[in-house]
Structures are given as structure tokens and as C-alpha cells.
Amino acid sequence: MPLKVYEKTAGQSHIEDVYRELGQRLSVSTMTPCPVEFAGAFVKLTAAQSCGKCVPCRIGLLKLGNLIDDVLDGTSVNGSAEETIKLIEELAEHIYLTADCAIGYEAAAVTYTSVKGFSEDFYHHLEHHDCTADTLAPVPCVAGCPAGVDIPGYLALTAAGRFDDAIMLVRKDNPFAAVCSLICEHPCEVHCRRGMVDDPINIRGIKRFAADHALNGTSNDYPLRLFPLESTPSGKTVAVVGGGPAGVSAAFYLTLMGHEVTIYEQGNQLGGMLRYGIPAYRLPRKALDAEIAYLIAHGINVKLNTSVGTDVSLDELRAAYNAVYISIGAHAASKLRIPGEDALGVLSAVELLRKIGDDELPDFSGKSVVVVGGGNVAMDVARTSLRLGARKVTIAYRRRREDMTALRIEIEGAIAEGCELLDLHAPKRVRAQDGSVCALDLQPQMISTIDKNGRALMKDAQVDEVSIACDLVLVAIGQRVESQMFEQAGAETNRDLIAAAHDATLKNMEGVFAGGDCVSGPATAIIAIAAGKVAAHNIDEYLGFDHRIALDVRIPTAFFKSRIRCARSNMKETISTSLHGCFDLVEDGLHAEEASQEASRCLRCDHFGLGALRGGRLTSW
């Protein structure tokens, strides 16, 4: 019988299309699914993949799926919810231990962990015959935004050409509308339901277009339209410690509520890590300064170059103000903890960016630089080094490229500008000559077992070390919070982080709240902004009020649109042929036609589907 060249059949092609559609659907699924229904659907899908060879997979998974269906129907084995749950656990464990391949035992493992992790949901279905899933959750993109911004609303306003209203609507939940249009990591897009059709909407790109064209944006000199203020002063005062995104956001909203707010900032300027952690080629200083000036214009008091703990104590602030909000950032750098890191030329990436934030630009002309790390800060200092004149920049990372925490666009941008990426190489020692760096020794790594979080661990590969000759080593492996002064004042801490509750309150410290990086650890700007929003609401309640932040703006009517597929319009980066000294914005925004088309792709989940069922949007908070 002759052999044949392999060709994909029509059936195989169809199955691949189905898997692709399934992958898209799973990637944009709602953040509040019923865990029981989700586990059952997963088991049934896996059962359809079974080859049928082994009984645990062929029959066991079907039985497991039927048992979960019984739970959804509220049907118990022998009338006992406990017996039903126990039977599901035992069957899942048996399948896991006896199935021949991953199709069976991994499905069983997922079921077992689901029952253990969501036992209350399973029991609730059996005992009360309904689901505990949150039926009041907002639409997916809004649920994916830490600050809860009304995304469908400002997309519709942008599509209608009402850019000023769009930015004002963003500021109802996120004061840094223009800044976030440039640097937000857009977690909202992960959950965009348009991803089921073709690609998620370029939400940040649309916000960038609206910000660039709004009268109260940052690109022109038109008079600013202030956010509506509470007309009656409350007579209450609040001190905010730290002028970063969390602190300024809290101060802005508290001021709108009628409270008198004073920000105490240790640095020369407000902005925190927006100024001292993000280079100007990503966030132009003009845009940042304009946004901060707009927010401060609402009546916020500011005291710069004032360190709490040195110039004024926390106890003094507690005595002078009705409430205190601590929102310091993570400005202390982590150490490599390897021999030789005290040599001249080993610099903290955080310290370098802080100096640049104050317009102190060092000269790296002709120098060879090695950046250690794989996050956004590492990419920032690598690309900044080229702009400071570095001859060669190498990024050394102990894990794989796909394990890097930096955004893909940041990694690709660094490589496009000429940075060399050396992954799977861990720093071992810094070599010095006459006290100054001359080389960095690296130990090649290889991937190993998977940890409990699903991340591949690394181990030393049994090959020779690699030595890279260099003049500077920039360390970008993490940041710490300097919380000692607050710990000494009575604040409870855990591994340098201030131990605040979810409502931002501090144990045994009446009237003191905390949020942002000093509580969560180093995080994104939008997460810090959300922390400021939460703190403002809870501080307002603590002061005895129930003010609401609302905006009277009419959202354009939603119309049913065709389901014609349309590709996503992405923003592009301009790679300059001469980077030395050039800190111009590298990302180009969408042009008018792209922004209009992109905004029109919105499925308006605030009106159709979930929106029709759950009310669509929160008009105030």
C-alpha cells in the first residue's frame, strides 16, 4: 500500500476552527461565571475529546458530568447534599489516579479543585436550588477595569464625536484619563466580548483619541471644564501622604465631595511613579503636568518636599486632620544579592528613572549597559539607556522571554530599538576593575518543574558561565516600600507592606487609611487609581457623609449592528533612527477614521445582553 503525503482533511480543519472559536470564547468569558456550571461544561468538553480507550475517561467523565448536572438541578444523592459532594470528590479522585492520559486525569483534577474551592456554591445549588453568582456584576469590560470605568459609555461618546464628554465620563471613575490613555495596561480588553467575534476592541486607543481631541485633554490650550463640585463645604479636613496616582486620585474625589484636602509629597513634584518610574517617551511630561494641574485646580492643597516621618510625624497629621490617607509608592529598589554588586557602575533602575523624572539626565555615551530584569521597568531603563547614548544594551533575564512580565509591545519595542535580549541567564557575580564594573557573569538556566501557580521554575544548566563585558549594570528586579516610619508610628506591616483591610482602614489606627503600592506592592497605575477611589469613598463615609460622584451626561442610544467581522486597528510605534537624546513619544495614536471604525465595533454590552438584564451601568458611586 503506497504512502501518501499528509494533507489536512476538511473535518480536521473544521475542528481547528471550533477550537479557535472556543479559545476566543474562554479568553473573554465573564469574570463572574457560575463555578458549578463552568466545571460541568469543562468535564463535558473533555469527555468529547476522549479516545475511549480507558474506562475512567470514557465512562467516568460522563458520570462526573451527570453528577454536576444533578447539582445544577438541585438533585441530591439519597436526598443528601453532603453525600452528593462526597461522591463527586471520590469519583474525580479515582479518575485522576487511574486515567491513562492527561485528557482524563487533568479534567478530574480541575473538577476536584473546583469542588474544594467552591464548595459553598455546590451546596447552595443543592440546598436552595439557585446560583450564588453575582447577578449585579457589570458588563465584562467594566468588570475587568480595576477602577470600574464606564467603558461602553465613553466609547459611544467618542464614536459620536463628543470627546470632552467622553473624557469627563472616564474621570468620574478615573481622574487620570489622559495619562491612562498613554500608559494603562488595559486589563479591560482581556474581557471584551468583541473577542468572540474577531478581536477585542482597542479600548485604550479610543481613549487616547478622545483625550487628544477633548477640550479638557492635554493637547491644546482651550479652557478646562472642571468636574462638577459639591457646592457645600463639609468642614472636614484630610491629609494625603504621597502624591502618586493613588494619593492624587483620592484627593481629587475627596475635594469633589467638599472636604479640604492637603497632599504631602516627599519629592519635588507630584506624580509618583507616573513621573519617577515611566520615561517621557511613553508618558510625555507635558501630558502628565497638564493632567495633574487640571486635578489640582479643583482646590487641592499641596506641600512638596515634605517627608512624613522627618518634617512632620504621622501623629501630628492625625491630630491636625480628621482623616489621613497613606499612599506612598514602592520607591526602594531590590538588591541582586550577588558578589560585587557594590561596585561603581551598578545602579538601581528605580533610582535612575527617579533622577530622569527630575530632569537629571546622566551621560551614557559610548558605554555598554546590561539591564537585569524582565518587567516593564527593565524595558524602560533599557530603552532609556539608548537615549542616554549607550553604545550597546543587553537585557539579561533568568527566565524565558514568554515568562517576562513586561508587556509584549514593550519587549518588542526594546528589541526593535536595538536592545539585545538574553533570556534564561541568571546573574552570578559582578566583576570589577579598580572598583568599577567591567563585566557581569551569568549562569545559563534551563526550565524545570511547574510550580503551584503554573509557572515554570528555573534551575542552573550544567554548562559554562557567560561573561558580558560592560560599563554599567542596571538592576530592575523589583521594588520595595519603605514603611518603617509608619510601622514605628503603630501601623501594622507585613513584609514591608502596610497591612490595610480591603476598605483601606488600618487596625488600631482610628481615622487612618492606606492604599496603592504601599498596600498591594508594586502594581499598575490603574490599580493604584482604583485604590484611591475606594479610599475616597470610605473616608467620606468615615467622616459621616454619603456623597456621590456622578456626571449628568447622556449616552448615545445603542442600535443593533451587523455581525460583520472587522479587524482591530492597533496603534504603532515610531522607531527613530537616532535615539540619542530623543525622548519624544514613540506611540502614534489612531487617526480619525481608525478611531471611528474601532469605536463602532463595540457590541454595547451595556444595552444588549448583560446590560439589558442587569441595568447596564452605574451612574454614580
Coordinates of C-alpha atoms in Angstrom, one line a residue:
M1 CA 0.0 0.0 0.0
P2 CA 1.6 3.3 -1.1
L3 CA 2.3 6.1 1.5
K4 CA 0.6 9.4 1.0
V5 CA 1.8 12.9 1.7
Y6 CA -0.2 14.2 4.7
E7 CA -3.0 16.6 3.9
K8 CA -5.4 18.2 6.4
T9 CA -8.9 16.9 5.9
A10 CA -12.0 19.2 5.8
G11 CA -13.1 17.6 9.1
Q12 CA -9.7 18.4 10.8
S13 CA -9.9 22.0 9.5
H14 CA -13.4 22.4 10.9
I15 CA -12.3 21.1 14.3
E16 CA -9.4 23.5 14.4
D17 CA -11.9 26.3 13.7
V18 CA -14.1 25.1 16.5
Y19 CA -11.1 25.0 18.9
R20 CA -10.1 28.5 17.9
E21 CA -13.7 29.8 18.5
L22 CA -13.7 28.0 21.8
G23 CA -10.4 29.6 22.8
Q24 CA -11.7 33.1 21.9
R25 CA -14.9 32.5 24.0
L26 CA -12.9 31.3 27.0
S27 CA -10.5 34.1 26.9
V28 CA -13.2 36.8 27.1
S29 CA -15.6 34.9 29.4
T30 CA -17.4 36.9 32.1
M31 CA -15.5 37.3 35.4
T32 CA -18.4 36.0 37.4
P33 CA -19.5 32.7 35.9
C34 CA -21.2 30.0 38.0
P35 CA -18.3 27.8 39.1
V36 CA -20.5 24.7 39.1
E37 CA -21.8 25.2 35.6
F38 CA -18.3 26.1 34.4
A39 CA -16.8 22.9 35.9
G40 CA -19.6 20.8 34.3
A41 CA -19.1 22.3 30.9
F42 CA -15.4 21.7 31.1
V43 CA -15.9 18.0 32.0
K44 CA -18.3 17.5 29.1
L45 CA -15.9 19.2 26.7
T46 CA -13.1 17.0 27.9
A47 CA -15.3 13.9 27.6
A48 CA -15.8 14.7 23.9
Q49 CA -12.0 14.6 23.5
S50 CA -11.7 11.1 25.0
C51 CA -10.2 8.4 22.7
G52 CA -12.4 5.9 24.5
K53 CA -9.5 3.5 25.4
C54 CA -9.7 3.7 29.2
V55 CA -12.8 3.3 31.3
P56 CA -12.1 6.1 33.8
C57 CA -12.0 8.7 30.9
R58 CA -14.6 7.2 28.6
I59 CA -17.3 6.4 31.2
G60 CA -16.0 8.2 34.3
L61 CA -16.1 11.7 32.8
L62 CA -19.6 11.2 31.6
K63 CA -20.7 10.1 35.1
L64 CA -18.9 13.1 36.6
G65 CA -20.7 15.4 34.2
N66 CA -24.1 13.9 35.0
L67 CA -23.4 14.3 38.8
I68 CA -22.6 18.0 38.2
D69 CA -25.8 18.4 36.2
D70 CA -27.7 16.9 39.2
V71 CA -26.2 19.6 41.4
L72 CA -27.3 22.3 38.9
D73 CA -30.8 20.8 39.0
G74 CA -30.7 20.7 42.8
T75 CA -31.0 16.9 42.9
S76 CA -29.1 15.1 45.7
V77 CA -28.0 11.5 46.0
N78 CA -30.3 9.9 48.6
G79 CA -31.5 13.4 49.4
S80 CA -28.1 14.3 51.0
A81 CA -26.1 17.3 49.7
E82 CA -23.1 16.1 51.7
E83 CA -23.3 12.6 50.2
T84 CA -23.5 14.1 46.7
I85 CA -20.5 16.3 47.1
K86 CA -18.5 13.4 48.6
L87 CA -19.4 11.2 45.6
I88 CA -18.2 13.8 43.2
E89 CA -14.9 14.2 45.1
E90 CA -14.3 10.5 45.2
L91 CA -15.1 9.9 41.5
A92 CA -12.9 12.8 40.5
E93 CA -10.1 11.5 42.6
H94 CA -10.5 7.9 41.2
I95 CA -10.4 9.2 37.6
Y96 CA -7.3 11.3 38.4
L97 CA -5.5 8.2 39.8
T98 CA -6.5 5.7 37.1
A99 CA -7.0 7.5 33.8
D100 CA -4.3 6.7 31.2
C101 CA -3.7 10.2 29.8
A102 CA -3.9 13.9 30.6
I103 CA -7.4 14.1 29.0
G104 CA -8.9 12.2 31.8
Y105 CA -6.7 13.0 34.8
E106 CA -6.5 16.7 34.2
A107 CA -10.2 17.1 33.8
A108 CA -10.7 15.2 37.1
A109 CA -8.1 17.4 38.8
V110 CA -10.0 20.6 37.7
T111 CA -13.3 19.1 39.0
Y112 CA -11.8 18.1 42.3
T113 CA -10.2 21.5 42.9
S114 CA -13.5 23.2 41.8
V115 CA -15.5 21.3 44.4
K116 CA -12.9 22.0 47.1
G117 CA -12.6 25.7 46.2
F118 CA -16.3 26.4 45.6
S119 CA -18.0 24.0 48.0
E120 CA -20.4 26.8 49.1
D121 CA -21.6 27.2 45.5
F122 CA -22.2 23.4 45.2
Y123 CA -24.0 23.2 48.5
H124 CA -26.1 26.3 47.6
H125 CA -27.3 24.7 44.4
L126 CA -28.3 21.5 46.2
E127 CA -30.0 23.2 49.2
H128 CA -31.5 26.3 47.7
H129 CA -31.9 25.4 44.0
D130 CA -30.2 28.5 42.7
C131 CA -26.8 30.1 42.0
T132 CA -24.8 32.3 44.2
A133 CA -23.1 34.0 41.2
D134 CA -23.2 37.8 41.3
T135 CA -26.2 38.8 39.1
L136 CA -25.4 42.5 39.6
A137 CA -21.9 42.3 38.1
P138 CA -21.2 45.0 35.4
V139 CA -20.5 44.2 31.8
P140 CA -17.3 42.3 31.1
C141 CA -15.0 45.2 30.1
V142 CA -16.2 47.3 33.1
A143 CA -15.7 44.3 35.4
G144 CA -12.2 43.9 34.1
C145 CA -11.3 47.6 34.8
P146 CA -10.0 47.9 38.4
A147 CA -11.5 51.5 38.6
G148 CA -14.9 50.4 37.1
V149 CA -14.8 53.0 34.3
D150 CA -17.9 53.2 32.1
I151 CA -16.1 51.9 29.0
P152 CA -19.1 51.3 26.7
G153 CA -20.3 54.8 27.6
Y154 CA -17.1 56.7 26.6
L155 CA -16.7 54.5 23.5
A156 CA -20.2 55.6 22.4
L157 CA -19.4 59.2 23.2
T158 CA -16.2 59.1 21.2
A159 CA -17.9 57.5 18.3
A160 CA -20.4 60.4 18.4
G161 CA -17.6 62.9 18.4
R162 CA -18.3 64.1 21.9
F163 CA -14.7 63.8 23.1
D164 CA -15.0 66.2 26.0
D165 CA -17.9 64.3 27.5
A166 CA -16.1 61.0 26.9
I167 CA -13.1 62.1 29.0
M168 CA -15.3 63.6 31.7
L169 CA -17.1 60.2 31.9
V170 CA -13.8 58.5 32.3
R171 CA -12.8 60.9 35.1
K172 CA -16.0 60.0 37.0
D173 CA -14.1 56.8 38.0
N174 CA -10.5 57.5 36.9
P175 CA -9.1 61.1 37.3
F176 CA -6.0 60.3 35.1
A177 CA -8.0 59.9 31.9
A178 CA -5.3 61.4 29.6
V179 CA -2.4 59.7 31.4
C180 CA -4.0 56.3 31.3
S181 CA -4.8 56.7 27.6
L182 CA -1.0 56.6 27.1
I183 CA 0.2 54.0 29.7
C184 CA -2.7 51.9 31.0
E185 CA -2.1 48.1 30.6
H186 CA -5.8 47.9 29.6
P187 CA -6.9 44.8 31.5
C188 CA -10.4 45.6 30.3
E189 CA -9.6 44.4 26.8
V190 CA -9.0 40.9 28.1
H191 CA -12.7 40.5 28.7
C192 CA -14.1 42.4 25.7
R193 CA -16.8 40.3 24.2
R194 CA -15.9 41.5 20.7
G195 CA -13.1 38.9 21.1
M196 CA -15.7 36.2 20.5
V197 CA -16.4 37.8 17.0
D198 CA -12.9 38.7 15.9
D199 CA -10.6 40.8 18.2
P200 CA -11.1 42.7 21.4
I201 CA -11.7 46.5 20.8
N202 CA -8.7 48.8 21.1
I203 CA -10.2 50.5 24.2
R204 CA -7.0 52.4 25.2
G205 CA -6.6 53.6 21.6
I206 CA -10.0 55.1 21.6
K207 CA -9.5 56.7 24.9
R208 CA -6.2 58.1 23.6
F209 CA -8.0 59.6 20.6
A210 CA -10.7 61.2 22.8
A211 CA -8.0 62.6 25.2
D212 CA -6.1 64.1 22.3
H213 CA -9.2 65.8 20.9
A214 CA -11.0 66.8 24.1
L215 CA -11.2 70.4 25.2
N216 CA -10.1 69.3 28.7
G217 CA -7.5 67.0 27.4
T218 CA -3.7 67.7 27.3
S219 CA -3.1 68.5 23.7
N220 CA -4.4 72.1 23.4
D221 CA -4.8 75.3 25.4
Y222 CA -8.6 75.5 25.5
P223 CA -10.2 76.5 28.8
L224 CA -10.7 73.5 31.1
R225 CA -14.2 72.4 32.0
L226 CA -14.0 71.5 35.7
F227 CA -15.7 68.4 37.1
P228 CA -18.9 69.3 39.0
L229 CA -18.1 70.2 42.6
E230 CA -20.1 69.6 45.7
S231 CA -21.4 73.1 46.4
T232 CA -21.4 72.8 50.2
P233 CA -18.0 72.5 52.0
S234 CA -18.1 69.7 54.6
G235 CA -15.8 71.4 57.1
K236 CA -13.7 68.2 57.3
T237 CA -10.0 68.0 56.5
V238 CA -8.0 65.1 55.1
A239 CA -4.2 64.7 54.8
V240 CA -2.9 62.5 51.9
V241 CA 0.6 61.2 52.3
G242 CA 2.1 60.7 48.8
G243 CA 1.4 62.4 45.6
G244 CA 1.3 59.5 43.2
P245 CA -1.8 58.2 41.3
A246 CA -3.4 56.7 44.4
G247 CA -2.9 59.8 46.5
V248 CA -3.9 62.3 43.9
S249 CA -7.0 60.3 42.9
A250 CA -8.2 60.1 46.5
A251 CA -7.5 63.8 47.0
F252 CA -9.4 64.7 43.8
Y253 CA -12.6 62.8 44.7
L254 CA -12.5 63.9 48.4
T255 CA -12.2 67.5 47.2
L256 CA -15.2 67.0 44.9
M257 CA -17.1 65.8 47.9
G258 CA -16.5 69.1 49.7
H259 CA -13.6 68.1 52.0
E260 CA -10.5 70.2 52.3
V261 CA -7.5 68.0 51.3
T262 CA -3.8 68.5 51.6
I263 CA -1.2 66.3 49.8
Y264 CA 2.2 65.8 51.5
E265 CA 4.7 64.9 48.8
Q266 CA 8.3 64.0 49.6
G267 CA 9.5 64.8 46.1
N268 CA 9.9 68.0 44.1
Q269 CA 6.8 67.3 42.0
L270 CA 3.6 65.3 42.1
G271 CA 3.1 62.2 40.1
G272 CA 4.8 59.5 42.0
M273 CA 5.8 56.5 39.8
L274 CA 4.0 58.2 36.9
R275 CA 6.8 60.7 36.9
Y276 CA 9.6 58.8 38.5
G277 CA 9.0 55.4 37.0
I278 CA 7.8 55.9 33.4
P279 CA 10.1 57.5 30.8
A280 CA 8.9 60.5 28.8
Y281 CA 8.9 58.6 25.6
R282 CA 5.9 56.7 27.0
L283 CA 4.4 59.4 29.1
P284 CA 5.4 63.0 28.0
R285 CA 6.0 65.3 31.0
K286 CA 3.7 67.9 29.3
A287 CA 0.8 65.5 29.3
L288 CA 1.4 64.4 33.0
D289 CA 1.8 68.0 34.2
A290 CA -1.3 69.1 32.4
E291 CA -3.4 66.4 33.9
I292 CA -2.1 67.0 37.4
A293 CA -2.6 70.7 37.0
Y294 CA -6.2 70.1 36.0
L295 CA -6.9 67.9 39.0
I296 CA -5.2 70.3 41.5
A297 CA -7.2 73.2 40.0
H298 CA -10.3 71.7 41.8
G299 CA -9.0 73.0 45.1
I300 CA -6.4 70.5 46.3
N301 CA -3.7 71.9 48.6
V302 CA -0.1 70.6 48.0
K303 CA 3.0 70.6 50.2
L304 CA 6.1 69.4 48.2
N305 CA 9.5 68.4 49.6
T306 CA 7.8 67.4 52.8
S307 CA 8.7 64.0 54.2
V308 CA 6.2 62.4 56.7
G309 CA 8.3 60.9 59.5
T310 CA 11.0 63.6 59.1
D311 CA 9.4 67.0 58.5
V312 CA 6.1 66.1 60.1
S313 CA 5.1 63.0 62.0
L314 CA 2.1 60.8 61.4
D315 CA 0.8 61.6 64.9
E316 CA 0.9 65.3 64.1
L317 CA -1.1 64.7 61.0
R318 CA -3.7 62.6 62.9
A319 CA -4.0 65.5 65.4
A320 CA -4.4 68.2 62.7
Y321 CA -6.7 66.4 60.3
N322 CA -10.0 64.5 60.6
A323 CA -8.6 61.6 58.5
V324 CA -5.2 60.6 57.0
Y325 CA -4.7 58.5 53.8
I326 CA -1.2 56.9 53.3
S327 CA -0.4 56.3 49.7
I328 CA 3.3 56.2 49.4
G329 CA 4.8 54.3 46.4
A330 CA 7.3 51.5 46.2
H331 CA 10.4 53.6 45.5
A332 CA 13.1 51.4 47.2
A333 CA 15.0 49.1 44.8
S334 CA 15.5 45.3 45.4
K335 CA 19.1 44.0 45.5
L336 CA 20.6 41.3 43.4
R337 CA 22.4 39.8 46.4
I338 CA 25.4 38.6 44.4
P339 CA 29.1 39.2 44.9
G340 CA 30.4 42.5 43.5
E341 CA 27.1 44.4 43.3
D342 CA 28.6 47.3 45.4
A343 CA 31.0 48.2 42.6
L344 CA 30.8 51.6 40.9
G345 CA 28.5 51.4 37.9
V346 CA 25.9 49.1 39.5
L347 CA 22.8 51.3 39.5
S348 CA 19.2 50.8 40.6
A349 CA 16.8 51.2 37.7
V350 CA 14.3 52.9 40.0
E351 CA 16.9 55.5 41.1
L352 CA 17.9 56.2 37.5
L353 CA 14.3 56.8 36.5
R354 CA 13.8 59.0 39.5
K355 CA 16.7 61.2 38.5
I356 CA 15.4 61.4 35.0
G357 CA 12.0 62.3 36.4
D358 CA 13.6 65.4 37.9
D359 CA 15.3 66.2 34.6
E360 CA 18.8 64.9 35.8
L361 CA 19.9 63.0 32.7
P362 CA 23.2 61.1 33.0
D363 CA 25.5 60.6 30.1
F364 CA 25.9 57.0 28.9
S365 CA 27.7 57.9 25.7
G366 CA 29.8 55.0 24.4
K367 CA 29.0 52.8 27.4
S368 CA 28.0 49.2 27.3
V369 CA 25.0 48.5 29.6
V370 CA 23.5 45.3 31.0
V371 CA 20.0 45.5 32.4
V372 CA 18.9 42.7 34.7
G373 CA 15.2 42.0 34.8
G374 CA 12.2 41.2 32.7
G375 CA 9.5 43.7 33.7
N376 CA 8.3 46.9 32.2
V377 CA 10.8 48.8 34.4
A378 CA 13.6 46.8 32.8
M379 CA 12.4 47.6 29.3
D380 CA 12.1 51.3 30.3
V381 CA 15.7 51.6 31.5
A382 CA 17.0 49.6 28.6
R383 CA 15.3 51.9 26.0
T384 CA 16.2 54.9 28.1
S385 CA 19.9 53.9 28.1
L386 CA 19.9 54.1 24.3
R387 CA 18.5 57.6 24.5
L388 CA 21.2 58.5 27.0
G389 CA 23.8 57.5 24.4
A390 CA 24.7 53.9 25.3
R391 CA 26.6 52.0 22.7
K392 CA 25.2 48.6 23.5
V393 CA 22.3 47.5 25.7
T394 CA 21.8 43.9 26.8
I395 CA 18.8 42.7 28.8
A396 CA 19.6 39.7 30.9
Y397 CA 16.6 37.7 32.3
R398 CA 16.8 34.5 34.3
R399 CA 13.5 33.1 32.9
R400 CA 12.2 32.6 29.3
R401 CA 11.1 35.5 27.1
E402 CA 7.5 34.3 27.3
D403 CA 7.7 34.5 31.1
M404 CA 8.6 38.2 31.1
T405 CA 6.1 40.3 33.0
A406 CA 6.7 43.3 30.6
L407 CA 4.0 44.0 28.0
R408 CA 4.7 42.3 24.7
I409 CA 4.8 45.7 23.0
E410 CA 7.4 46.9 25.4
I411 CA 9.6 43.9 24.8
E412 CA 9.2 44.2 21.0
G413 CA 9.9 47.9 21.2
A414 CA 13.1 47.4 23.1
I415 CA 14.3 44.8 20.6
A416 CA 13.3 47.0 17.6
E417 CA 15.3 49.9 19.0
G418 CA 18.4 47.7 19.2
C419 CA 18.5 46.1 22.7
E420 CA 19.8 42.5 22.8
L421 CA 17.7 40.1 24.8
L422 CA 19.5 37.3 26.7
D423 CA 16.9 35.2 28.4
L424 CA 17.5 32.1 30.6
H425 CA 20.6 33.7 32.1
A426 CA 20.8 34.4 35.8
P427 CA 23.3 37.0 37.2
K428 CA 26.0 35.3 39.4
R429 CA 28.6 38.0 40.1
V430 CA 29.7 41.5 39.1
R431 CA 33.3 41.8 38.0
A432 CA 35.1 45.0 38.9
Q433 CA 38.4 46.6 37.9
D434 CA 39.8 49.4 40.0
G435 CA 36.4 49.4 41.9
S436 CA 34.3 49.9 38.7
V437 CA 32.2 47.4 36.8
C438 CA 33.9 45.7 34.0
A439 CA 31.7 42.6 33.4
L440 CA 28.7 40.7 34.6
D441 CA 28.9 36.9 34.9
L442 CA 25.8 35.0 34.1
Q443 CA 24.8 31.3 34.7
P444 CA 22.7 29.8 31.9
Q445 CA 19.4 28.4 33.1
M446 CA 17.0 25.7 31.9
I447 CA 13.3 25.3 32.6
S448 CA 12.3 22.8 35.3
T449 CA 9.1 21.7 37.1
I450 CA 5.9 23.8 37.2
D451 CA 5.1 25.5 40.5
K452 CA 1.7 25.6 42.1
N453 CA 0.9 28.8 40.2
G454 CA 1.5 27.1 36.9
R455 CA 4.8 28.9 36.2
A456 CA 7.9 27.0 35.1
L457 CA 10.7 27.0 37.6
M458 CA 14.3 27.6 36.6
K459 CA 17.5 25.7 37.5
D460 CA 21.2 26.1 36.6
A461 CA 22.1 24.4 33.4
Q462 CA 25.2 22.3 33.5
V463 CA 27.1 24.5 31.1
D464 CA 29.8 27.1 31.4
E465 CA 29.0 30.6 32.7
V466 CA 28.8 33.5 30.3
S467 CA 30.6 36.8 31.0
I468 CA 29.4 40.1 29.4
A469 CA 31.9 43.0 29.3
C470 CA 30.1 46.1 30.4
D471 CA 30.5 49.6 31.9
L472 CA 27.1 49.7 33.7
V473 CA 24.7 47.2 35.3
L474 CA 21.2 48.4 35.8
V475 CA 19.2 46.4 38.3
A476 CA 15.4 46.2 37.6
I477 CA 14.3 43.1 39.6
G478 CA 11.7 44.7 41.8
Q479 CA 10.8 47.5 44.2
R480 CA 10.1 47.7 47.9
V481 CA 8.1 50.0 50.1
E482 CA 9.9 52.0 52.8
S483 CA 7.2 51.6 55.5
Q484 CA 9.4 51.6 58.6
M485 CA 8.3 55.1 59.7
F486 CA 4.6 54.1 59.6
E487 CA 5.4 50.8 61.4
Q488 CA 7.1 52.8 64.2
A489 CA 4.0 55.0 64.4
G490 CA 1.8 52.0 65.1
A491 CA 0.8 50.8 61.6
E492 CA 0.8 47.0 61.2
T493 CA 3.0 45.8 58.3
N494 CA 3.7 42.6 56.6
R495 CA 7.0 42.2 54.6
D496 CA 7.3 46.0 54.3
L497 CA 3.7 46.4 53.1
I498 CA 1.2 48.3 55.2
A499 CA -1.5 45.8 56.4
A500 CA -4.7 47.6 55.4
A501 CA -8.1 46.0 55.2
H502 CA -10.0 45.8 51.9
D503 CA -11.8 49.0 52.8
A504 CA -8.4 50.7 53.3
T505 CA -8.7 51.0 57.1
L506 CA -5.8 50.3 59.4
K507 CA -6.2 48.1 62.5
N508 CA -6.0 50.0 65.8
M509 CA -5.4 53.4 64.0
E510 CA -8.7 55.3 64.0
G511 CA -9.1 57.6 61.1
V512 CA -6.0 56.4 59.2
F513 CA -6.4 54.7 55.8
A514 CA -3.8 53.3 53.3
G515 CA -3.8 52.1 49.7
G516 CA -1.9 51.9 46.5
D517 CA 1.6 50.3 46.2
C518 CA 2.3 50.6 49.9
V519 CA -0.5 48.0 50.5
S520 CA -0.6 46.0 47.3
G521 CA 3.0 46.1 46.4
P522 CA 4.3 47.4 43.1
A523 CA 1.3 47.4 40.7
T524 CA -0.1 49.2 37.7
A525 CA -1.3 52.8 37.6
I526 CA -4.9 51.8 37.2
I527 CA -4.8 49.6 40.2
A528 CA -3.3 52.5 42.3
I529 CA -6.0 54.8 40.9
A530 CA -8.7 52.3 41.9
A531 CA -7.3 52.2 45.4
G532 CA -7.5 55.9 45.7
K533 CA -11.2 55.8 44.5
V534 CA -12.0 53.2 47.2
A535 CA -10.3 55.2 49.9
A536 CA -12.1 58.4 49.0
H537 CA -15.5 56.7 49.3
N538 CA -14.7 55.0 52.6
I539 CA -13.0 58.1 54.1
D540 CA -16.2 60.1 53.1
E541 CA -18.3 57.6 55.0
Y542 CA -16.0 57.6 58.0
L543 CA -16.4 61.4 58.1
G544 CA -20.1 60.9 58.3
F545 CA -21.2 61.6 54.8
D546 CA -22.6 59.7 51.8
H547 CA -21.5 61.9 48.9
R548 CA -22.0 60.6 45.3
I549 CA -19.7 61.1 42.4
A550 CA -22.0 61.4 39.4
L551 CA -21.9 63.0 35.9
D552 CA -25.0 64.2 34.1
V553 CA -24.2 63.1 30.5
R554 CA -26.5 61.5 28.0
I555 CA -25.0 58.3 26.5
P556 CA -25.9 57.9 22.8
T557 CA -28.6 55.4 22.1
A558 CA -27.4 51.9 21.3
F559 CA -28.6 50.4 18.0
F560 CA -28.3 46.8 16.9
K561 CA -25.4 46.4 14.4
S562 CA -24.5 43.8 11.8
R563 CA -22.2 40.9 12.8
I564 CA -19.8 41.5 10.0
R565 CA -16.3 40.7 11.2
C566 CA -13.8 43.6 11.3
A567 CA -10.1 43.5 12.2
R568 CA -8.8 45.6 15.1
S569 CA -6.9 48.8 14.5
N570 CA -3.7 48.9 16.6
M571 CA -1.5 51.8 17.5
K572 CA 2.0 51.8 16.1
E573 CA 5.4 52.8 17.5
T574 CA 7.7 55.1 15.6
I575 CA 11.3 53.8 15.9
S576 CA 13.7 56.7 15.4
T577 CA 17.0 56.1 13.6
S578 CA 18.7 58.4 16.1
L579 CA 17.6 57.7 19.6
H580 CA 20.4 59.6 21.5
G581 CA 18.7 62.4 23.4
C582 CA 15.3 61.8 21.8
F583 CA 12.5 61.3 24.5
D584 CA 9.7 62.1 22.1
L585 CA 6.5 60.0 22.4
V586 CA 7.1 56.7 20.5
E587 CA 3.5 55.6 20.2
D588 CA 1.3 57.0 17.4
G589 CA -2.4 57.3 18.2
L590 CA -5.2 56.2 15.9
H591 CA -6.2 58.6 13.2
A592 CA -9.9 59.7 12.9
E593 CA -11.0 57.0 10.6
E594 CA -9.4 54.3 12.6
A595 CA -10.8 55.6 15.9
S596 CA -14.3 55.9 14.4
Q597 CA -14.2 52.3 13.0
E598 CA -12.8 50.9 16.2
A599 CA -15.4 52.6 18.4
S600 CA -18.2 51.3 16.1
R601 CA -17.0 47.7 16.8
C602 CA -18.4 48.0 20.3
L603 CA -21.2 45.5 20.9
R604 CA -22.7 47.8 23.5
C605 CA -23.0 45.1 26.2
D606 CA -24.3 47.9 28.5
H607 CA -27.5 47.8 26.5
F608 CA -27.8 44.4 24.9
G609 CA -27.2 41.0 26.6
L610 CA -25.9 41.6 30.2
G611 CA -26.8 45.3 30.0
A612 CA -30.5 44.6 29.3
L613 CA -30.6 42.1 32.2
R614 CA -28.6 44.0 34.8
G615 CA -29.2 47.6 34.1
G616 CA -26.1 48.4 32.0
R617 CA -24.2 51.0 34.0
L618 CA -23.6 52.6 37.4
T619 CA -24.3 56.3 37.1
S620 CA -22.7 57.1 40.5
W621 CA -20.6 55.7 43.2

